[in-house]
mmCIF file of C-alpha atoms and ligand atoms in Angstrom:
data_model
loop_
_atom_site.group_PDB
_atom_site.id
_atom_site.type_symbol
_atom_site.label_atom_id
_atom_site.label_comp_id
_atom_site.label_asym_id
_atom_site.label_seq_id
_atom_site.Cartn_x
_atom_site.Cartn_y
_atom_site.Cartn_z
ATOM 1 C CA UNK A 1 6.552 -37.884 -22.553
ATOM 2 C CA UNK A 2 3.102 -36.779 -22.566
ATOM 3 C CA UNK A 3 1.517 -35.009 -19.838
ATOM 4 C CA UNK A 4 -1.599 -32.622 -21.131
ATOM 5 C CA UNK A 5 -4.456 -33.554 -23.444
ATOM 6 C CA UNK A 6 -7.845 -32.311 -24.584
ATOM 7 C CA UNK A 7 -10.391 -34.477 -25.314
ATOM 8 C CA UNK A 8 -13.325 -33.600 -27.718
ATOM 9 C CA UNK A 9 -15.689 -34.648 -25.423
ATOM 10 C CA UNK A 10 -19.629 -35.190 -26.853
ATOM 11 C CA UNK A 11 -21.036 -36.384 -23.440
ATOM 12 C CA UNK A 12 -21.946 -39.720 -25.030
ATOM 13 C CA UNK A 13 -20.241 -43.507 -24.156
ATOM 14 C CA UNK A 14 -17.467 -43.365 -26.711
ATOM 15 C CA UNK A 15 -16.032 -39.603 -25.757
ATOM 16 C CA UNK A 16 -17.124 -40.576 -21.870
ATOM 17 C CA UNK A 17 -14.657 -43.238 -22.243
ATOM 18 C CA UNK A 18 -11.989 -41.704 -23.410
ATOM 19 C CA UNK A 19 -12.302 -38.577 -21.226
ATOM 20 C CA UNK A 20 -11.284 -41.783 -18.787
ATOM 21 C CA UNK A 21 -8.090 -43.182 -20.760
ATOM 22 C CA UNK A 22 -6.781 -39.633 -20.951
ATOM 23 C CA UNK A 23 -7.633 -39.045 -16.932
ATOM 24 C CA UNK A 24 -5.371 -42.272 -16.248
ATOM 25 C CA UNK A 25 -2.772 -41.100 -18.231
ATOM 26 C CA UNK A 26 -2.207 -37.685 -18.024
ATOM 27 C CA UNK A 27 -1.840 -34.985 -15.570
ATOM 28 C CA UNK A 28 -3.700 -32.012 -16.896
ATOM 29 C CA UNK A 29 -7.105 -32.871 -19.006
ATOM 30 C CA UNK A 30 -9.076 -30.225 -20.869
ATOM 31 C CA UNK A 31 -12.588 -30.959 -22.594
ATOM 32 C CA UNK A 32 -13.957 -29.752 -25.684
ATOM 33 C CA UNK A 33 -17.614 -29.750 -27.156
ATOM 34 C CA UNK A 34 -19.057 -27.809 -29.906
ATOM 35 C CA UNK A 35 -22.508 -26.195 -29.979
ATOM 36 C CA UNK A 36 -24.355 -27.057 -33.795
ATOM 37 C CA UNK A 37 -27.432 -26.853 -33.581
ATOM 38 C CA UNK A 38 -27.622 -30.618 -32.220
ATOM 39 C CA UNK A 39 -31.533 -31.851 -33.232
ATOM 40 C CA UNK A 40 -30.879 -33.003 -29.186
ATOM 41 C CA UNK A 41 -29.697 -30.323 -26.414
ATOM 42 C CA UNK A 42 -29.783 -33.488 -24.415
ATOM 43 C CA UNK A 43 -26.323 -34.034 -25.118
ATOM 44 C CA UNK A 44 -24.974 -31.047 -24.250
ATOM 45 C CA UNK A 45 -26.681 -31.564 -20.868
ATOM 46 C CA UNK A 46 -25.695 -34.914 -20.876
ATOM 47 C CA UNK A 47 -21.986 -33.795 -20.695
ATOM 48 C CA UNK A 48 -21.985 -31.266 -18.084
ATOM 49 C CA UNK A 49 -23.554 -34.268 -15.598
ATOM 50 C CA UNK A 50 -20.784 -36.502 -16.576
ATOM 51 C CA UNK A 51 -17.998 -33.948 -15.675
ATOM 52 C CA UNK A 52 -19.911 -33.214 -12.544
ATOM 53 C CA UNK A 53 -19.838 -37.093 -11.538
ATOM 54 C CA UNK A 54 -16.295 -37.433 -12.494
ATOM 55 C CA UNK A 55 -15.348 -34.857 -10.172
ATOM 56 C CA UNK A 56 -17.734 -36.411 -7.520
ATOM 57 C CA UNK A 57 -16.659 -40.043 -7.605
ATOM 58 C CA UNK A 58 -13.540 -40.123 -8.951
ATOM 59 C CA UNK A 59 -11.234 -38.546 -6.787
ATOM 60 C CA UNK A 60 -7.871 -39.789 -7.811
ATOM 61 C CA UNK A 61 -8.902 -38.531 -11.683
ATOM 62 C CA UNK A 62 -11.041 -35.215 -10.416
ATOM 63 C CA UNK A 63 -7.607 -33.140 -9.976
ATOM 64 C CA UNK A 64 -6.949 -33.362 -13.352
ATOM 65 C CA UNK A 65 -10.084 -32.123 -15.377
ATOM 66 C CA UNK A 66 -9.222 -28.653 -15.766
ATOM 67 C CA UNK A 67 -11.183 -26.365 -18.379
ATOM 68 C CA UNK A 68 -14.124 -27.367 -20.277
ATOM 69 C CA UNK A 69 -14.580 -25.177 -23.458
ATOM 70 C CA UNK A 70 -17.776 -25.424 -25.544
ATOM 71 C CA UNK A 71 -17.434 -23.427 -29.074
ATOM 72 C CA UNK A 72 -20.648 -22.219 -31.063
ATOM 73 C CA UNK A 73 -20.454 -23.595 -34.210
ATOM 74 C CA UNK A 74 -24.067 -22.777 -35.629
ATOM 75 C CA UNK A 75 -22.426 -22.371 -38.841
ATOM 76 C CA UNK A 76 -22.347 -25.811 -39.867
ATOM 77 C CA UNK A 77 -26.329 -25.979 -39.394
ATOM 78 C CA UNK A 78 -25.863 -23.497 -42.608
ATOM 79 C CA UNK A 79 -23.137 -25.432 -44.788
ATOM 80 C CA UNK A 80 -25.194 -28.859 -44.317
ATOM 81 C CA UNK A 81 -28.217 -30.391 -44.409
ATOM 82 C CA UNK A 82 -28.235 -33.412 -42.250
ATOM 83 C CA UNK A 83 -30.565 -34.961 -39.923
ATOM 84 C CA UNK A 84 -28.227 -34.069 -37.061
ATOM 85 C CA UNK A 85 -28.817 -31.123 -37.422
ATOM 86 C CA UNK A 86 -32.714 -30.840 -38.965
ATOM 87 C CA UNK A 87 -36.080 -32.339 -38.442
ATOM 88 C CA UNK A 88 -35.561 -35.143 -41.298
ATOM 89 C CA UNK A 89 -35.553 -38.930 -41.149
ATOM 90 C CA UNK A 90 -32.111 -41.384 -40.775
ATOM 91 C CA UNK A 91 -31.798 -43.131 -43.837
ATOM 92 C CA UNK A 92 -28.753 -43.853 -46.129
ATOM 93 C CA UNK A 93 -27.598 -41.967 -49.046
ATOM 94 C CA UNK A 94 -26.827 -43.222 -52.310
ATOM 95 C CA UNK A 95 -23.246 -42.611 -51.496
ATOM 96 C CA UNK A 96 -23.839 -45.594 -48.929
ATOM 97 C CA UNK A 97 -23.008 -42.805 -46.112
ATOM 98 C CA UNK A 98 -26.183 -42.169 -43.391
ATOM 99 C CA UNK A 99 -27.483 -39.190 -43.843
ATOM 100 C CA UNK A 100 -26.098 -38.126 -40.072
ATOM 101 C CA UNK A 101 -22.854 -37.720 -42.297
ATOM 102 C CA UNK A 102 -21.634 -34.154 -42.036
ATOM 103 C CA UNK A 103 -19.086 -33.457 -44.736
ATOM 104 C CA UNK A 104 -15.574 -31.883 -42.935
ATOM 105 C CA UNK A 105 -17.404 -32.171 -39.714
ATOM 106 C CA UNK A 106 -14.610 -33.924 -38.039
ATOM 107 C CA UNK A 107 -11.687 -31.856 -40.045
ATOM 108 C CA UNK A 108 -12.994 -28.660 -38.614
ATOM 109 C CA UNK A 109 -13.419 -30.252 -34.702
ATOM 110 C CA UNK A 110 -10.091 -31.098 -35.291
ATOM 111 C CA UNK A 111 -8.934 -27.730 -36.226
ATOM 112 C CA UNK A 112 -10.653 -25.695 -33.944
ATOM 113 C CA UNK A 113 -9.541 -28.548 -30.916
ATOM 114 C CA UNK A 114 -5.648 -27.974 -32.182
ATOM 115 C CA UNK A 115 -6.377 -24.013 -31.843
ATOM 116 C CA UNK A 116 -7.605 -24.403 -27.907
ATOM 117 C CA UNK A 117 -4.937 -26.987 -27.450
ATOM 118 C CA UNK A 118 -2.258 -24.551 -28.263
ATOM 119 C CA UNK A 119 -3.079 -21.509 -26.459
ATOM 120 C CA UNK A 120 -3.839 -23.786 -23.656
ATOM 121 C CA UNK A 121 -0.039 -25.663 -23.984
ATOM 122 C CA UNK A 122 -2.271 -28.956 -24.541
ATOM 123 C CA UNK A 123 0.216 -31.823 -26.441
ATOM 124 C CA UNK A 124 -2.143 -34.534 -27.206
ATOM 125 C CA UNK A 125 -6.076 -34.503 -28.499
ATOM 126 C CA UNK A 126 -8.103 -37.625 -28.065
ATOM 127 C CA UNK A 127 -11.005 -38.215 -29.823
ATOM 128 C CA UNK A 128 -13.125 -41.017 -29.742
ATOM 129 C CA UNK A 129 -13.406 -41.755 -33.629
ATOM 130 C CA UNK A 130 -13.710 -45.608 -34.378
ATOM 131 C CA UNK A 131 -13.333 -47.727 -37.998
ATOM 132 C CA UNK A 132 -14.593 -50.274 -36.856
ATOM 133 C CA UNK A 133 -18.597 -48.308 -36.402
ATOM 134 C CA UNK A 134 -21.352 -49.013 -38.244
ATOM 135 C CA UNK A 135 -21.403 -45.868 -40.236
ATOM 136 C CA UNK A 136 -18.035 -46.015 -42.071
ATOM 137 C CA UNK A 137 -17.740 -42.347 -41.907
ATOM 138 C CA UNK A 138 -14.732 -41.089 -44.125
ATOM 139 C CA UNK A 139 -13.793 -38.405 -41.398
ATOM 140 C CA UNK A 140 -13.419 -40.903 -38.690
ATOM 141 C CA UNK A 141 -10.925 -43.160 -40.688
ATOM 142 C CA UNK A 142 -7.548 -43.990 -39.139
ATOM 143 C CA UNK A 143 -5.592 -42.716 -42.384
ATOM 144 C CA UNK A 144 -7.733 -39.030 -41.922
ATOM 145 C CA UNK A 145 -6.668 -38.952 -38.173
ATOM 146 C CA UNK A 146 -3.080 -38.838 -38.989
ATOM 147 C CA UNK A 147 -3.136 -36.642 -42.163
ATOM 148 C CA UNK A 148 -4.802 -34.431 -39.927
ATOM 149 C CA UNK A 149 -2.135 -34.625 -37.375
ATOM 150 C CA UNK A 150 0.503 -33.955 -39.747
ATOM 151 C CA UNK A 151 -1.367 -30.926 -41.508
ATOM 152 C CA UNK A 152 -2.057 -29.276 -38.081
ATOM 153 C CA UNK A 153 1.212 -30.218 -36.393
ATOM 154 C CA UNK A 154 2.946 -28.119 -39.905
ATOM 155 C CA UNK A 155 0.222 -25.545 -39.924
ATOM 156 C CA UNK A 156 1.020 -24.273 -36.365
ATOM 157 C CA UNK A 157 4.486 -25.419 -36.045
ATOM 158 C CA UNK A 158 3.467 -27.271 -32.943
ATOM 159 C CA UNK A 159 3.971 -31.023 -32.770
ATOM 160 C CA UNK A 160 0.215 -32.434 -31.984
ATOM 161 C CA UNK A 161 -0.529 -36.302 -30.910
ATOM 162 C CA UNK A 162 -4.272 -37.058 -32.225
ATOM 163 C CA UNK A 163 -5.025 -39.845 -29.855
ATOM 164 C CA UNK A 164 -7.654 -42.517 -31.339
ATOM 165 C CA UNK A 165 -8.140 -45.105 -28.361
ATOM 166 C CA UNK A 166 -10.785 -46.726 -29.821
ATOM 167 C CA UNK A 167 -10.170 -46.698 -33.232
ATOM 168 C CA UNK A 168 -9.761 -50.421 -33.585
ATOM 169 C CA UNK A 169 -12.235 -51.781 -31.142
ATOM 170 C CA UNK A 170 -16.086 -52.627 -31.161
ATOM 171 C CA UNK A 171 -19.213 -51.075 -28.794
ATOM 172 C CA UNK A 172 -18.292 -54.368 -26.576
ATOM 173 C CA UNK A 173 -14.703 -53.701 -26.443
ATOM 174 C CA UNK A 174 -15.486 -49.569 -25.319
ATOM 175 C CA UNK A 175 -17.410 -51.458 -22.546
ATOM 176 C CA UNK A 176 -14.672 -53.197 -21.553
ATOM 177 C CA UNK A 177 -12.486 -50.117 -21.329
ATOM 178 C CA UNK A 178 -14.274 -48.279 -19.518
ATOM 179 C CA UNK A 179 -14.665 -51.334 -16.582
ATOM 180 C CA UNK A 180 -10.747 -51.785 -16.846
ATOM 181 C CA UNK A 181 -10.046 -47.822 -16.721
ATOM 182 C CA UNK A 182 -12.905 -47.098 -13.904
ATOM 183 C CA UNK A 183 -14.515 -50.212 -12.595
ATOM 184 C CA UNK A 184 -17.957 -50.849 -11.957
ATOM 185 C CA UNK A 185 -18.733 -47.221 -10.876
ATOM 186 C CA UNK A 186 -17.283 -45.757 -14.357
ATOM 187 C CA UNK A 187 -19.760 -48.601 -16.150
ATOM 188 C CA UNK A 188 -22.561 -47.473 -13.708
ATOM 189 C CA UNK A 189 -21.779 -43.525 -14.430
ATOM 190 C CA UNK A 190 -21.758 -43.975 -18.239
ATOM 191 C CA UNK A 191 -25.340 -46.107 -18.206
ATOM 192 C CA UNK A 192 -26.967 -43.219 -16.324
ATOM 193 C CA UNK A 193 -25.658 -40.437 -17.378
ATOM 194 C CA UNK A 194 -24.030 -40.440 -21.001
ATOM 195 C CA UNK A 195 -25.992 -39.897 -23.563
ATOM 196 C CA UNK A 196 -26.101 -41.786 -27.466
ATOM 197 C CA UNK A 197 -29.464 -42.282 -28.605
ATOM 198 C CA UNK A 198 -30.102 -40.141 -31.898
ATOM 199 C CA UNK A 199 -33.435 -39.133 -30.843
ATOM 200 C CA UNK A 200 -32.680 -37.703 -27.641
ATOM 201 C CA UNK A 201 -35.110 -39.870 -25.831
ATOM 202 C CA UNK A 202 -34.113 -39.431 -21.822
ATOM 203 C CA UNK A 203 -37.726 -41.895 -21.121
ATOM 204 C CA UNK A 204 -37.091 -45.012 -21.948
ATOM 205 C CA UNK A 205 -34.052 -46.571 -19.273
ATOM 206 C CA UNK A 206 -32.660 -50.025 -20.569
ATOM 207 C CA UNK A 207 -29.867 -52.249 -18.412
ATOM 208 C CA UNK A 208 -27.389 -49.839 -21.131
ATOM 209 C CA UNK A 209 -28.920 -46.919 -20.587
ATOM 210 C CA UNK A 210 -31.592 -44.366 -21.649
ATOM 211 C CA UNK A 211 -32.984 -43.916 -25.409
ATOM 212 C CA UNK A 212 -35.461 -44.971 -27.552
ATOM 213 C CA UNK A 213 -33.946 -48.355 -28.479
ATOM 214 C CA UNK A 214 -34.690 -48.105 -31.920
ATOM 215 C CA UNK A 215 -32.530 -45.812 -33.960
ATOM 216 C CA UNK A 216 -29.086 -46.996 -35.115
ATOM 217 C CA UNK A 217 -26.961 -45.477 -32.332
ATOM 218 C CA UNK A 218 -29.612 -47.167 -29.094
ATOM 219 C CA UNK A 219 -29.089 -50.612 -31.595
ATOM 220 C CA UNK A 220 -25.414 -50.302 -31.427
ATOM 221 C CA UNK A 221 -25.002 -49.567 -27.775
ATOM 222 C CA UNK A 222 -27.102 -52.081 -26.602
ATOM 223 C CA UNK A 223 -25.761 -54.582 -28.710
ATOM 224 C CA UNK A 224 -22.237 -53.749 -27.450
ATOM 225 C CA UNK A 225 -23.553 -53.633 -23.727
ATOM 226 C CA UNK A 226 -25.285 -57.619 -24.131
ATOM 227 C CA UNK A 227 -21.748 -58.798 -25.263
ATOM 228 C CA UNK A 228 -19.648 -57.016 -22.744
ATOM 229 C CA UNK A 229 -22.101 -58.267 -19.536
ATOM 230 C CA UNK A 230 -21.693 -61.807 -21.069
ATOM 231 C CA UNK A 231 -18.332 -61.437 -21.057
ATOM 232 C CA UNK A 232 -17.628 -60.419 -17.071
ATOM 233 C CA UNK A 233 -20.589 -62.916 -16.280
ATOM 234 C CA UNK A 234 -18.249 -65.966 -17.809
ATOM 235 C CA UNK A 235 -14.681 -64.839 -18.126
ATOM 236 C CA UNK A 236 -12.859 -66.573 -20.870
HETATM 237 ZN ZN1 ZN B 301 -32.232 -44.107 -29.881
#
């Protein structure tokens, strides 16, 4: 039985949510985030506010976040060009990949996640990679998740859970997660105060939240947000 987890934890809906799931189901919680040169500090913001509101209005779940640990990883501004990362346009590459698409990006969060995890005597990391995205990104992919368990589990002779909640479920479905997990006032909390929108645009407020409303991650969240408030309007 599992009791301690760390959660690589962005500060947007999909990490947000599973910061949650792990909160419910285990007793210590640790949170991860990794400093790249993000085009966007707003996220970085975005996820200190979020802890901050856990610990205000969640008091049964507040206990349990212990350390948050944010790791400066400029070097992967140097080993890729992406527009994550640099002042260049979202389009897709010929490899059919966006080019948001950070080669190993994932692998190394992974590896440097396992590190923390086991000088903090953390069992289980949960990360909030999904197949079922729009982006199809080969790092996120169920079959990567548990190579990458076995390789680290061997590596440092430590056995590691990598923890996918939502690897199987759609934008609408993460909505729906986070009502069961939190309620209303975990739906209300992510809206305001999580942050997705590529271009970092903290303006423009929409019933799902703030962004521009354009760019691919504003298109998916508010699609997933119009299916989920149909859903608890008329409940099947
Ligand atoms: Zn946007």
């Amino acid at each position: 039985m599992h009791t301690t987890a760390l959660v690589l934890f962005s500060g947007g809906q999909d990490s947000t949510t599973c910061l949650a799931h792990a909160l419910q189901r285990y007793e210590r919680v640790e949170t991860m985030a990794f400093d790249y040169g993000q085009r966007h500090r707003v996220e970085l913001q975005a996820r200190l506010k979020v802890l901050e509101e856990i610990r205000a209005r969640f008091p049964a779940w507040a206990p349990k976040l212990d350390q948050d640990h944010v790791l400066d990883l400029a070097v992967l501004g140097e080993v890729s060009e992406t527009s994550l990362t640099r002042d260049t346009a979202f389009k897709m590459e010929a490899s059919g990949l966006p080019n948001t698409f950070v080669p190993g990006r994932n692998l190394l969060f992974l590896t440097l996640a396992a590190a923390v995890a086991y000088r903090r005597g953390l069992e289980v990391i949960v990360t909030g990679v999904c197949e079922t995205d729009f982006s199809g990104y080969p790092d996120c992919r169920d079959d990567t998740m548990k190579a990458m368990q076995l390789a680290l589990s061997l590596g440092m002779d430590k056995r590691f859970l990598i923890e996918t909640p939502l690897m199987w479920i759609d934008k609408a479905d993460t909505w729906r997660m986070a009502h069961s997990l939190g309620g209303q006032a975990l739906v209300d909390l992510i809206i305001e105060h999580t942050h997705t929108c590529y271009l970092g645009d903290r303006e423009h407020r929409h019933a799902w939240g703030y962004g521009c409303g354009t760019c691919p991650a504003c298109a998916l969240r508010e699609r997933g947000f119009a299916l989920f408030s149909e859903s608890i309007k008329t409940p099947s």
